[in-house]
CSV table of C-alpha atoms in Angstrom, one decimal:
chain,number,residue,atom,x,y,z
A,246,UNK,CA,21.0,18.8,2.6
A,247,UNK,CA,21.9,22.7,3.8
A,248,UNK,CA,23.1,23.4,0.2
A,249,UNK,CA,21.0,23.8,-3.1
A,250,UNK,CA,20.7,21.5,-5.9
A,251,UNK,CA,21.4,23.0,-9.2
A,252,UNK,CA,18.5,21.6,-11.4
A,253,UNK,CA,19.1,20.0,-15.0
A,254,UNK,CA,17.8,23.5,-16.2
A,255,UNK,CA,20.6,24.9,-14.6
A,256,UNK,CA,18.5,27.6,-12.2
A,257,UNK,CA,16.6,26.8,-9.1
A,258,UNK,CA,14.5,29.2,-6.7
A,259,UNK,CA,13.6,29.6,-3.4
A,260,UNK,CA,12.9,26.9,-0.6
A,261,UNK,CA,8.9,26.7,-0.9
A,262,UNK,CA,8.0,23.9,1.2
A,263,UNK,CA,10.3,22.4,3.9
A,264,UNK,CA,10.3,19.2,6.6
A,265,UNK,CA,12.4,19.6,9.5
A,266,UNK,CA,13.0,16.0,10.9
A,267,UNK,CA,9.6,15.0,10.5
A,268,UNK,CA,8.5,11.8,12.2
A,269,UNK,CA,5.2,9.3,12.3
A,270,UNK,CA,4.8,6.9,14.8
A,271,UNK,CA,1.8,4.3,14.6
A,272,UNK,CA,0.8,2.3,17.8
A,273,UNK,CA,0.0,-1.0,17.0
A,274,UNK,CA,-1.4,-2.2,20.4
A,275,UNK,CA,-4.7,-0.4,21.9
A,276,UNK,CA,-4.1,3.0,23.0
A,277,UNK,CA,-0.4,3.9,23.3
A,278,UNK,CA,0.6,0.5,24.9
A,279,UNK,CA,2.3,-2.4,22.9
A,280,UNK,CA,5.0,-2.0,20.2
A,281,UNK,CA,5.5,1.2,18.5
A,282,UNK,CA,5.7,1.5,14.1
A,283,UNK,CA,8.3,4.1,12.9
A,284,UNK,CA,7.3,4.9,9.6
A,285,UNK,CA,8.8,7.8,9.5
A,286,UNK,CA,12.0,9.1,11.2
A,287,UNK,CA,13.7,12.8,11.6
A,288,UNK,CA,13.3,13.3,7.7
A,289,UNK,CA,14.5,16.3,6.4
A,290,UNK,CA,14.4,18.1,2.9
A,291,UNK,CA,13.8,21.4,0.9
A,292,UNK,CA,11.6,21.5,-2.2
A,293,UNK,CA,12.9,24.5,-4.1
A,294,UNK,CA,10.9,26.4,-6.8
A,295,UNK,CA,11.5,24.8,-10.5
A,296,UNK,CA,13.1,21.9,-8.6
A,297,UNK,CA,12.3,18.1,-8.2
A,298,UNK,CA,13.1,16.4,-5.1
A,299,UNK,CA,13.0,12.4,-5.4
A,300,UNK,CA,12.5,10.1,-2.4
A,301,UNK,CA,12.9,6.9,-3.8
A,302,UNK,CA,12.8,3.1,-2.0
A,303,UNK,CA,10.8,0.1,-1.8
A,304,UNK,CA,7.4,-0.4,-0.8
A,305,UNK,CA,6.9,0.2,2.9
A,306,UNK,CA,10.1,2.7,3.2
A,307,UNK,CA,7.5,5.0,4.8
A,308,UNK,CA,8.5,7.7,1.5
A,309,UNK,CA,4.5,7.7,0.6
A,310,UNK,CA,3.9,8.5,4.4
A,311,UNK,CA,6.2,11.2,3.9
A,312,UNK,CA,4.3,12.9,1.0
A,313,UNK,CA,1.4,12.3,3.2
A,314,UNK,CA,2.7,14.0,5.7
A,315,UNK,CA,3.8,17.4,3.7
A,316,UNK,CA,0.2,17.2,1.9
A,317,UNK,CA,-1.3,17.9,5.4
A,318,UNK,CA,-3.3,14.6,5.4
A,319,UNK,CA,-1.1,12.7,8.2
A,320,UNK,CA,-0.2,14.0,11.2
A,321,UNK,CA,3.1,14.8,12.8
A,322,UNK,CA,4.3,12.7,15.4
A,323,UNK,CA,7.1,15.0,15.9
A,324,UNK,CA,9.0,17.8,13.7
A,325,UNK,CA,7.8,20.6,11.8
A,326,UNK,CA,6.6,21.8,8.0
A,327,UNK,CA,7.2,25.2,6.7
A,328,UNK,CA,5.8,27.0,4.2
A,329,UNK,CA,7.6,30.3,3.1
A,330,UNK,CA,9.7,29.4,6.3
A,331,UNK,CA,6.5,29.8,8.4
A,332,UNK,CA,5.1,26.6,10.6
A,333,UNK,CA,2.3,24.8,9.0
A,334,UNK,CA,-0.7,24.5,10.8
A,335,UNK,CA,-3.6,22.7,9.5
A,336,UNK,CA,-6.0,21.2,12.0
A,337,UNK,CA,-9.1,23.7,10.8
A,338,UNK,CA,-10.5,23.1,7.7
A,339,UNK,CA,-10.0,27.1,6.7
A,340,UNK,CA,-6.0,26.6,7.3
A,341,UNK,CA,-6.3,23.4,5.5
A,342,UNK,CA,-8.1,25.1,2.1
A,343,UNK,CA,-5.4,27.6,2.5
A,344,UNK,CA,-3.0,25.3,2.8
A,345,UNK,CA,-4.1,23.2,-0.5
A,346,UNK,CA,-4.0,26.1,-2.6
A,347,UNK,CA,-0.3,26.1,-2.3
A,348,UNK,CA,0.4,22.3,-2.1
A,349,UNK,CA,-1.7,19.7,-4.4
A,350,UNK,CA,-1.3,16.0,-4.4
A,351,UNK,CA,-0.9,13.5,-7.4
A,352,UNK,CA,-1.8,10.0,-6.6
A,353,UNK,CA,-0.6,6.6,-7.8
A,354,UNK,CA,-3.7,5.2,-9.0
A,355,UNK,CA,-5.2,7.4,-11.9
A,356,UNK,CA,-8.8,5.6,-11.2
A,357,UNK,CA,-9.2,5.5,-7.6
A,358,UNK,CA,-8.2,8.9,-7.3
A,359,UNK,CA,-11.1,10.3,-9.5
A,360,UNK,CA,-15.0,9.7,-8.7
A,361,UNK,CA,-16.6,7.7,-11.4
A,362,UNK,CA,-19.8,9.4,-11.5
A,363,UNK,CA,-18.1,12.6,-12.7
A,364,UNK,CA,-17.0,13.7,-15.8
A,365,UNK,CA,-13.8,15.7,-16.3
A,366,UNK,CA,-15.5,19.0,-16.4
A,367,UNK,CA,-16.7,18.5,-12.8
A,368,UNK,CA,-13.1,17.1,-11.7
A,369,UNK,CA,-11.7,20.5,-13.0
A,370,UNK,CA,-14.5,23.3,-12.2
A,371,UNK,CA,-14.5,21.8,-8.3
A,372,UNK,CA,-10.9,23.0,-7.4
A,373,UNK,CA,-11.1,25.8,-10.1
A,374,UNK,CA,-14.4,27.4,-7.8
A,375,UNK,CA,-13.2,26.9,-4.7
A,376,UNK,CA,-9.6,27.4,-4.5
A,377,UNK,CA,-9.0,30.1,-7.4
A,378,UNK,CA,-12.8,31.9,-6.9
A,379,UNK,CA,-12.8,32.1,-10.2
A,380,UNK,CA,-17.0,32.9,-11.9
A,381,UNK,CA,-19.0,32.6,-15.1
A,382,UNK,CA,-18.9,30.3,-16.9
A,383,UNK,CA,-17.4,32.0,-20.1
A,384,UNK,CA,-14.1,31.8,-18.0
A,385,UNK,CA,-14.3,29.0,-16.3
A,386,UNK,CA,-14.4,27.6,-19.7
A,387,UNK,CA,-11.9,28.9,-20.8
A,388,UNK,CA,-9.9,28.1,-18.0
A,389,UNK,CA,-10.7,24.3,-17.6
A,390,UNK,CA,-9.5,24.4,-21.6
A,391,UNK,CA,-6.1,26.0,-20.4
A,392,UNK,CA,-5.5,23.6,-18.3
A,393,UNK,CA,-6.5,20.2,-20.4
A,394,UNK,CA,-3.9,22.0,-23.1
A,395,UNK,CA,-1.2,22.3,-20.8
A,396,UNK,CA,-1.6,18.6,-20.1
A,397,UNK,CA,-1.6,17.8,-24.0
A,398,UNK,CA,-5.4,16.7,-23.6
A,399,UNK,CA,-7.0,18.5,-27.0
A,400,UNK,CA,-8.9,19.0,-28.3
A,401,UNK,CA,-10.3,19.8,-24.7
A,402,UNK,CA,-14.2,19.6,-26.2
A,403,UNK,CA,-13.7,16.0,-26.8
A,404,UNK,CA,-12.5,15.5,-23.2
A,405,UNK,CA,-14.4,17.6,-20.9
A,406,UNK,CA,-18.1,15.3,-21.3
A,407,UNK,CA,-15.8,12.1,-20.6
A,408,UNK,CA,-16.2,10.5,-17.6
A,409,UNK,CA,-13.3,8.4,-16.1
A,410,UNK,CA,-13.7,4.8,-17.1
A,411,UNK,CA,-14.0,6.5,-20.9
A,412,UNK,CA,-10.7,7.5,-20.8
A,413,UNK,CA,-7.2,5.3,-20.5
A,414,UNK,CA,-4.4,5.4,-17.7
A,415,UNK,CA,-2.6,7.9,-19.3
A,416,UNK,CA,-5.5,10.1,-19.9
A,417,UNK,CA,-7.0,9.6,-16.7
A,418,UNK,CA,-3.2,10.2,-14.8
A,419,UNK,CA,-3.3,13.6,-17.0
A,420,UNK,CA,-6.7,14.5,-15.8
A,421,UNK,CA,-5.7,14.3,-12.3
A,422,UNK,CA,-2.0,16.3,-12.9
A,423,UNK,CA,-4.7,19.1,-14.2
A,424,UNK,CA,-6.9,18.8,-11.2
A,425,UNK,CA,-3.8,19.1,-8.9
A,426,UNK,CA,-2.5,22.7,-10.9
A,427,UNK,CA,-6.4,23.9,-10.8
A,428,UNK,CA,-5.7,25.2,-7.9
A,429,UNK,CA,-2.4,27.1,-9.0
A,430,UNK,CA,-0.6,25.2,-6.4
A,431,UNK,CA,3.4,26.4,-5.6
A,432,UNK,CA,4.1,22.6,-4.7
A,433,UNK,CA,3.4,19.8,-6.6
A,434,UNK,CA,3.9,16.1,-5.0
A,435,UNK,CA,3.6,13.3,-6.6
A,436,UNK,CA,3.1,9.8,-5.3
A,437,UNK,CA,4.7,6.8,-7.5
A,438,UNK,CA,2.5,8.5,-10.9
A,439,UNK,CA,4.0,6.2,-13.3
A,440,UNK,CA,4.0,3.1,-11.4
A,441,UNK,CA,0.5,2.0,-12.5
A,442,UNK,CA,0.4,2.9,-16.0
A,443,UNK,CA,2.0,1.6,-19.0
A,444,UNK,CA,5.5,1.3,-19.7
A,445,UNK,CA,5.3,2.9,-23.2
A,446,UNK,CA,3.5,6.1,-22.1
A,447,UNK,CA,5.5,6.1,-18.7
A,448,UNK,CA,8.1,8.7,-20.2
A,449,UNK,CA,5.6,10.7,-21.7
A,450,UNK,CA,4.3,11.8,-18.5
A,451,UNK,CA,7.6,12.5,-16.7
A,452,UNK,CA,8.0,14.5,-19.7
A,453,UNK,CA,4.9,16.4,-18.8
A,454,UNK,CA,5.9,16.5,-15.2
A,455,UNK,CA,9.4,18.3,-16.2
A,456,UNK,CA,7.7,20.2,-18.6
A,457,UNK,CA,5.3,21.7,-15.8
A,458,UNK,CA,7.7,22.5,-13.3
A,459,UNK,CA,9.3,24.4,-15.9
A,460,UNK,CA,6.3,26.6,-17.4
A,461,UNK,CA,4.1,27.0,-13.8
A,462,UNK,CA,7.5,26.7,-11.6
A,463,UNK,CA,6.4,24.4,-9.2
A,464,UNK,CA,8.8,23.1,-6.5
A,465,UNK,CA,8.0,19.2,-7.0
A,466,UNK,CA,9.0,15.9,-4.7
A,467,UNK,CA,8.6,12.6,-6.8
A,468,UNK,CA,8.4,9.6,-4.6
A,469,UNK,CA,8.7,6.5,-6.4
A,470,UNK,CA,10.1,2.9,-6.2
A,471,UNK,CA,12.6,3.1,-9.6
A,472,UNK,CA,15.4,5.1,-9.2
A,473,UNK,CA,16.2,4.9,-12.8
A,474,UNK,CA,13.1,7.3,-13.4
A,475,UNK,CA,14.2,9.4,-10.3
A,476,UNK,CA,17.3,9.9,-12.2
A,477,UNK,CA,15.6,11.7,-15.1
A,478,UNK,CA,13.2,14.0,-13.5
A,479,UNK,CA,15.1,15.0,-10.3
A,480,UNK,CA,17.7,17.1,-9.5
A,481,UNK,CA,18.0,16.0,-5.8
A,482,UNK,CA,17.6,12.2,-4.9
A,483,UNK,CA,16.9,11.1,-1.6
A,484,UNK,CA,17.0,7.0,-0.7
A,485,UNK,CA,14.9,5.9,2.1
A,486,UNK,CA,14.8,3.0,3.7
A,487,UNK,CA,12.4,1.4,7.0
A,488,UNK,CA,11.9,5.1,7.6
A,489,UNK,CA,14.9,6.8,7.6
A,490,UNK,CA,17.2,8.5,4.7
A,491,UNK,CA,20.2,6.2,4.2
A,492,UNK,CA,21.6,8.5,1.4
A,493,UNK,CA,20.7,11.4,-0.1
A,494,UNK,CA,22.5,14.0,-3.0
A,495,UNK,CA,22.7,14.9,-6.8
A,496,UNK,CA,20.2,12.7,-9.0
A,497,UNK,CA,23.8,11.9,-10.8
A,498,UNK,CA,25.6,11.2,-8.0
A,499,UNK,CA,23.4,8.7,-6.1
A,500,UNK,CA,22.8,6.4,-9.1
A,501,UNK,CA,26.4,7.0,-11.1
A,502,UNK,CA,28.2,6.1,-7.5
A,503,UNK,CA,25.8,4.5,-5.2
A,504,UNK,CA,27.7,4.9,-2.0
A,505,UNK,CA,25.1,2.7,0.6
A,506,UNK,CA,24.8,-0.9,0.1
A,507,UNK,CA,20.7,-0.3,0.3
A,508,UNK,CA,21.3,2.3,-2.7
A,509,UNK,CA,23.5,0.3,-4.7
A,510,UNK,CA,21.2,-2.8,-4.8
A,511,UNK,CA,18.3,-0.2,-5.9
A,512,UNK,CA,20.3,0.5,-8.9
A,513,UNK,CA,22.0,-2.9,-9.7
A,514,UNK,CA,17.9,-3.9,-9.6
A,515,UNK,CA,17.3,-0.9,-12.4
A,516,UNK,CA,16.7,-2.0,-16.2
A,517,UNK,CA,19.4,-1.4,-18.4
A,518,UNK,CA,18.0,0.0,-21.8
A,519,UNK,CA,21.5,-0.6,-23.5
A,520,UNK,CA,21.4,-4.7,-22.6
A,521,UNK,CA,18.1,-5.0,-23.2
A,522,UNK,CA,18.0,-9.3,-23.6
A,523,UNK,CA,20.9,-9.5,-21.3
A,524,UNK,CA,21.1,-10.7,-17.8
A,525,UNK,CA,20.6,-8.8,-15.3
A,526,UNK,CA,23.4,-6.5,-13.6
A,527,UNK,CA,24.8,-8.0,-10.6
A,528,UNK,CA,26.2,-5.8,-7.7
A,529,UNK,CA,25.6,-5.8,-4.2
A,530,UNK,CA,24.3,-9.2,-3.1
A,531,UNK,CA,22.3,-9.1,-0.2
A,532,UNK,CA,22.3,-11.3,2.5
A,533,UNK,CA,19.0,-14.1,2.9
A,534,UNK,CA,16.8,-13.4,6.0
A,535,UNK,CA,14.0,-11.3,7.2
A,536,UNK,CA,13.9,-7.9,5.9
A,537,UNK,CA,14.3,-4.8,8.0
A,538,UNK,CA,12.4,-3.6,10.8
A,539,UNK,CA,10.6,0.2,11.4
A,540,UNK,CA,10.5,-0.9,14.7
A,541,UNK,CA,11.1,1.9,17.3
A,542,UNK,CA,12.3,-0.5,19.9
A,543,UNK,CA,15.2,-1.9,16.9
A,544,UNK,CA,18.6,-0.7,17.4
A,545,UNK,CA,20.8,-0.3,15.0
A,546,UNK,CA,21.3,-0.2,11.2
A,547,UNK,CA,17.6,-0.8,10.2
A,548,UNK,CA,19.4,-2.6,6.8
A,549,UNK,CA,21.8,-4.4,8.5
A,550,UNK,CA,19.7,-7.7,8.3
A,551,UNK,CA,20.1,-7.8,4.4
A,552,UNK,CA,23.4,-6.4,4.1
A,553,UNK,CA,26.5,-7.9,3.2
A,554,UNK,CA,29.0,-5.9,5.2
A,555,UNK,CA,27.2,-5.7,8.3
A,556,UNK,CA,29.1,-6.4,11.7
A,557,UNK,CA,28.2,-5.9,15.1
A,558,UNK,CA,28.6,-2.3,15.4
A,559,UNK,CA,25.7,-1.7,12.6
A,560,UNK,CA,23.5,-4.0,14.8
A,561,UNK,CA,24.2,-2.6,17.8
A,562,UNK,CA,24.7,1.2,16.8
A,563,UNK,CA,22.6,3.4,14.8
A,564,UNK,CA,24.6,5.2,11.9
A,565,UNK,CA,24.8,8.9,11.5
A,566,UNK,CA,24.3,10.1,8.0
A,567,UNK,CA,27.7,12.2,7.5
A,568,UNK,CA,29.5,14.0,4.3
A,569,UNK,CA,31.7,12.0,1.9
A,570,UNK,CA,33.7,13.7,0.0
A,571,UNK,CA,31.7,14.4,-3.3
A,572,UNK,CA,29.0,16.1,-1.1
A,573,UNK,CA,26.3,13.2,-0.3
A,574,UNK,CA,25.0,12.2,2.9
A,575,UNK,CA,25.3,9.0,3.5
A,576,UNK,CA,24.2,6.7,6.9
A,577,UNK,CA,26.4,3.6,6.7
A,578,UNK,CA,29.7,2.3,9.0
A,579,UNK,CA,31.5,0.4,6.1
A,580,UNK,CA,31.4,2.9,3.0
A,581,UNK,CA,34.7,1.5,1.9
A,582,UNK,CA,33.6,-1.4,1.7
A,583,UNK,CA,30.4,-0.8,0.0
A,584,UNK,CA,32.4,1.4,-2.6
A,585,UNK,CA,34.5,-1.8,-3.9
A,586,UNK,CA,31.0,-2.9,-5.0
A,587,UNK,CA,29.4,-0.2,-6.9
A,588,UNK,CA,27.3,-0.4,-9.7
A,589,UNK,CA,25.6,1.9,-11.8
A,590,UNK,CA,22.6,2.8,-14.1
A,591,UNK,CA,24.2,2.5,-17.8
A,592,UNK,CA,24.2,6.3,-19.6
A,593,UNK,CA,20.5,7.9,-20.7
A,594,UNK,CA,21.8,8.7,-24.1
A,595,UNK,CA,19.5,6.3,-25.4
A,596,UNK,CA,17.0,6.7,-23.1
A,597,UNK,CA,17.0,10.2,-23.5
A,598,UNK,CA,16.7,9.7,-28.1
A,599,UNK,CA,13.4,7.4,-27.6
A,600,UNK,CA,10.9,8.3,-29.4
A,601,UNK,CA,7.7,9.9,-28.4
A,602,UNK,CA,5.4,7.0,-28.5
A,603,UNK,CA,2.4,9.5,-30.4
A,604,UNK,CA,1.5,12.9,-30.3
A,605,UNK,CA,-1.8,12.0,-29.5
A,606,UNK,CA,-1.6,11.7,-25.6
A,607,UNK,CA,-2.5,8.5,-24.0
């Protein structure tokens, strides 16, 4: 979208990192013959400083591609990134330094994404040496204990001599969100980092993700699979599905009024914390067959396979993803239809009163 998203602090910044219909094609015959993978298509989207962008969708939607992709670690078949409005380049390992000192990477799995053999206090003096320059090691010391604060880690003398497999999920997961802000990045993205830890701590670090992007004022993109977490971190929520953005606007927007059908069976899918031993919500139902196809050679609605309202037109015609009238984008033929079938995620209140689960971080 053109227009800012006002963030649930009420104040946003400047566009730090953008995509400009960004695609990725993968050939899946030798050389360039055979068929052709899109796992990404003509995505756009603005992270803004002290905002959080959320790309949410199932596994496969190309969204972790697309983090991939802004991270500098998979290349652009087509479109561009900007930085500060200037065109990324990173193909030489000096641009690419350059270019992680302003854009750090969380990943999904806490373990994997840490070497075994070192402790914490290698994990954080690597990126504080090399991207920050920072010497002896009275203050890198004191630095590496900054940081293991701000990620409710203390006290950080017990931690820094631990080496990964001594610590849990959640401590591990916090580890690597203070590896990532070593390096005093601007941008912050973070790939599913809930998604393979414990339900009862999973608040407790989207806490501490809204909490950073706050204090540090990062300009954040959350990519996960549950848009009922997207709702509470982000300000901006965009759906993706087979590669392509199907709707996109206000965090309370999208998942109050889900608008495409792919959207509204996201949230009718979301736990409801006020019917907790209740059936679940029904709402869009989809339609039994194969699911849809990334395909560059499919025409079409990619969705139109599983969806209820589909006709020959969204099989035969792509959709463009136009305005409605509450200011989403939204890429579907039958809207009207889809609307008579909206569900939505029950109010946080509750949510929003649960209890820390111990002050003493996991």
């Amino acid at each position: 979208m053109t227009d800012q998203i006002a963030t649930k602090t009420g104040t946003v910044g400047d566009v730090v990192l953008e995509a400009v219909n960004i695609s990725r094609d993968y050939y899946l015959g030798r050389g360039r013959s055979g068929p052709v993978l899109s796992a990404v298509r003509e995505v756009s989207l603005s992270l803004y400083r002290r905002g959080v962008v959320a790309i949410v969708g199932e596994s496969g939607s190309g969204k972790s591609t697309v983090a991939r992709m802004l991270a500098g670690q998979e290349t652009l078949t087509s479109g561009e990134v900007r930085l500060d409005g200037n065109v990324v380049h990173v193909k030489h390992r000096k641009a690419f330094r350059a270019y992680k000192r302003e854009v750090q990477m969380v990943f999904q799995d806490p373990f994997a994404s840490l070497n075994s053999v070192h402790t914490v206090r290698h994990h954080l003096m690597r990126p504080i040496k090399i991207h920050r320059g920072i010497q002896g090691r009275q203050a890198i010391e004191e630095e590496m204990s900054r940081l293991l604060n701000l990620v409710s880690m203390t006290p950080p003398e017990l931690f820094l001599p631990k080496y990964p497999h001594e610590l849990s999920g959640g401590q591990r997961q916090r580890v690597a969100i203070a590896r990532a802000i070593a390096a005093s990045p601007r941008v912050l993205l973070a790939d599913e980092p809930i998604s393979m830890l414990d339900v009862s701590i999973r608040l407790d670090i989207l806490r501490l993700l809204s909490d950073l992007r706050e204090t540090l004022e990062l300009a954040m993109l959350y990519i996960t699979h549950d848009i009922a977490s997207a709702r509470y971190v982000a300000d901006e929520i965009l759906v993706m599905y087979a590669g392509e953005i199907v709707e996109r606007g206000p965090a309370e927007e999208v998942t109050q009024k889900p608008a495409h059908p792919y959207t509204q069976l996201l949230v009718s899918s979301a736990p409801n914390p006020d019917a907790l031993g209740s059936s679940l919500r029904t709402g869009t139902k989809v339609v039994p067959g194969q699911a849809g196809s990334a395909l560059s050679s499919i025409v079409g609605c990619r969705f139109s396979p599983r969806c209820p309202f589909a006709d020959e037109q969204c099989r035969s015609t792509r959709p463009p993803i136009v305005p409605t009238n509450d200011g989403r984008l939204v890429a579907c033929w039958h809207l009207d239809q889809a609307a008579s079938s909206s569900v939505t995620i029950a109010p946080k209140s509750r949510a929003t009163r649960t209890k820390k689960v111990a002050e003493k971080p996991e």
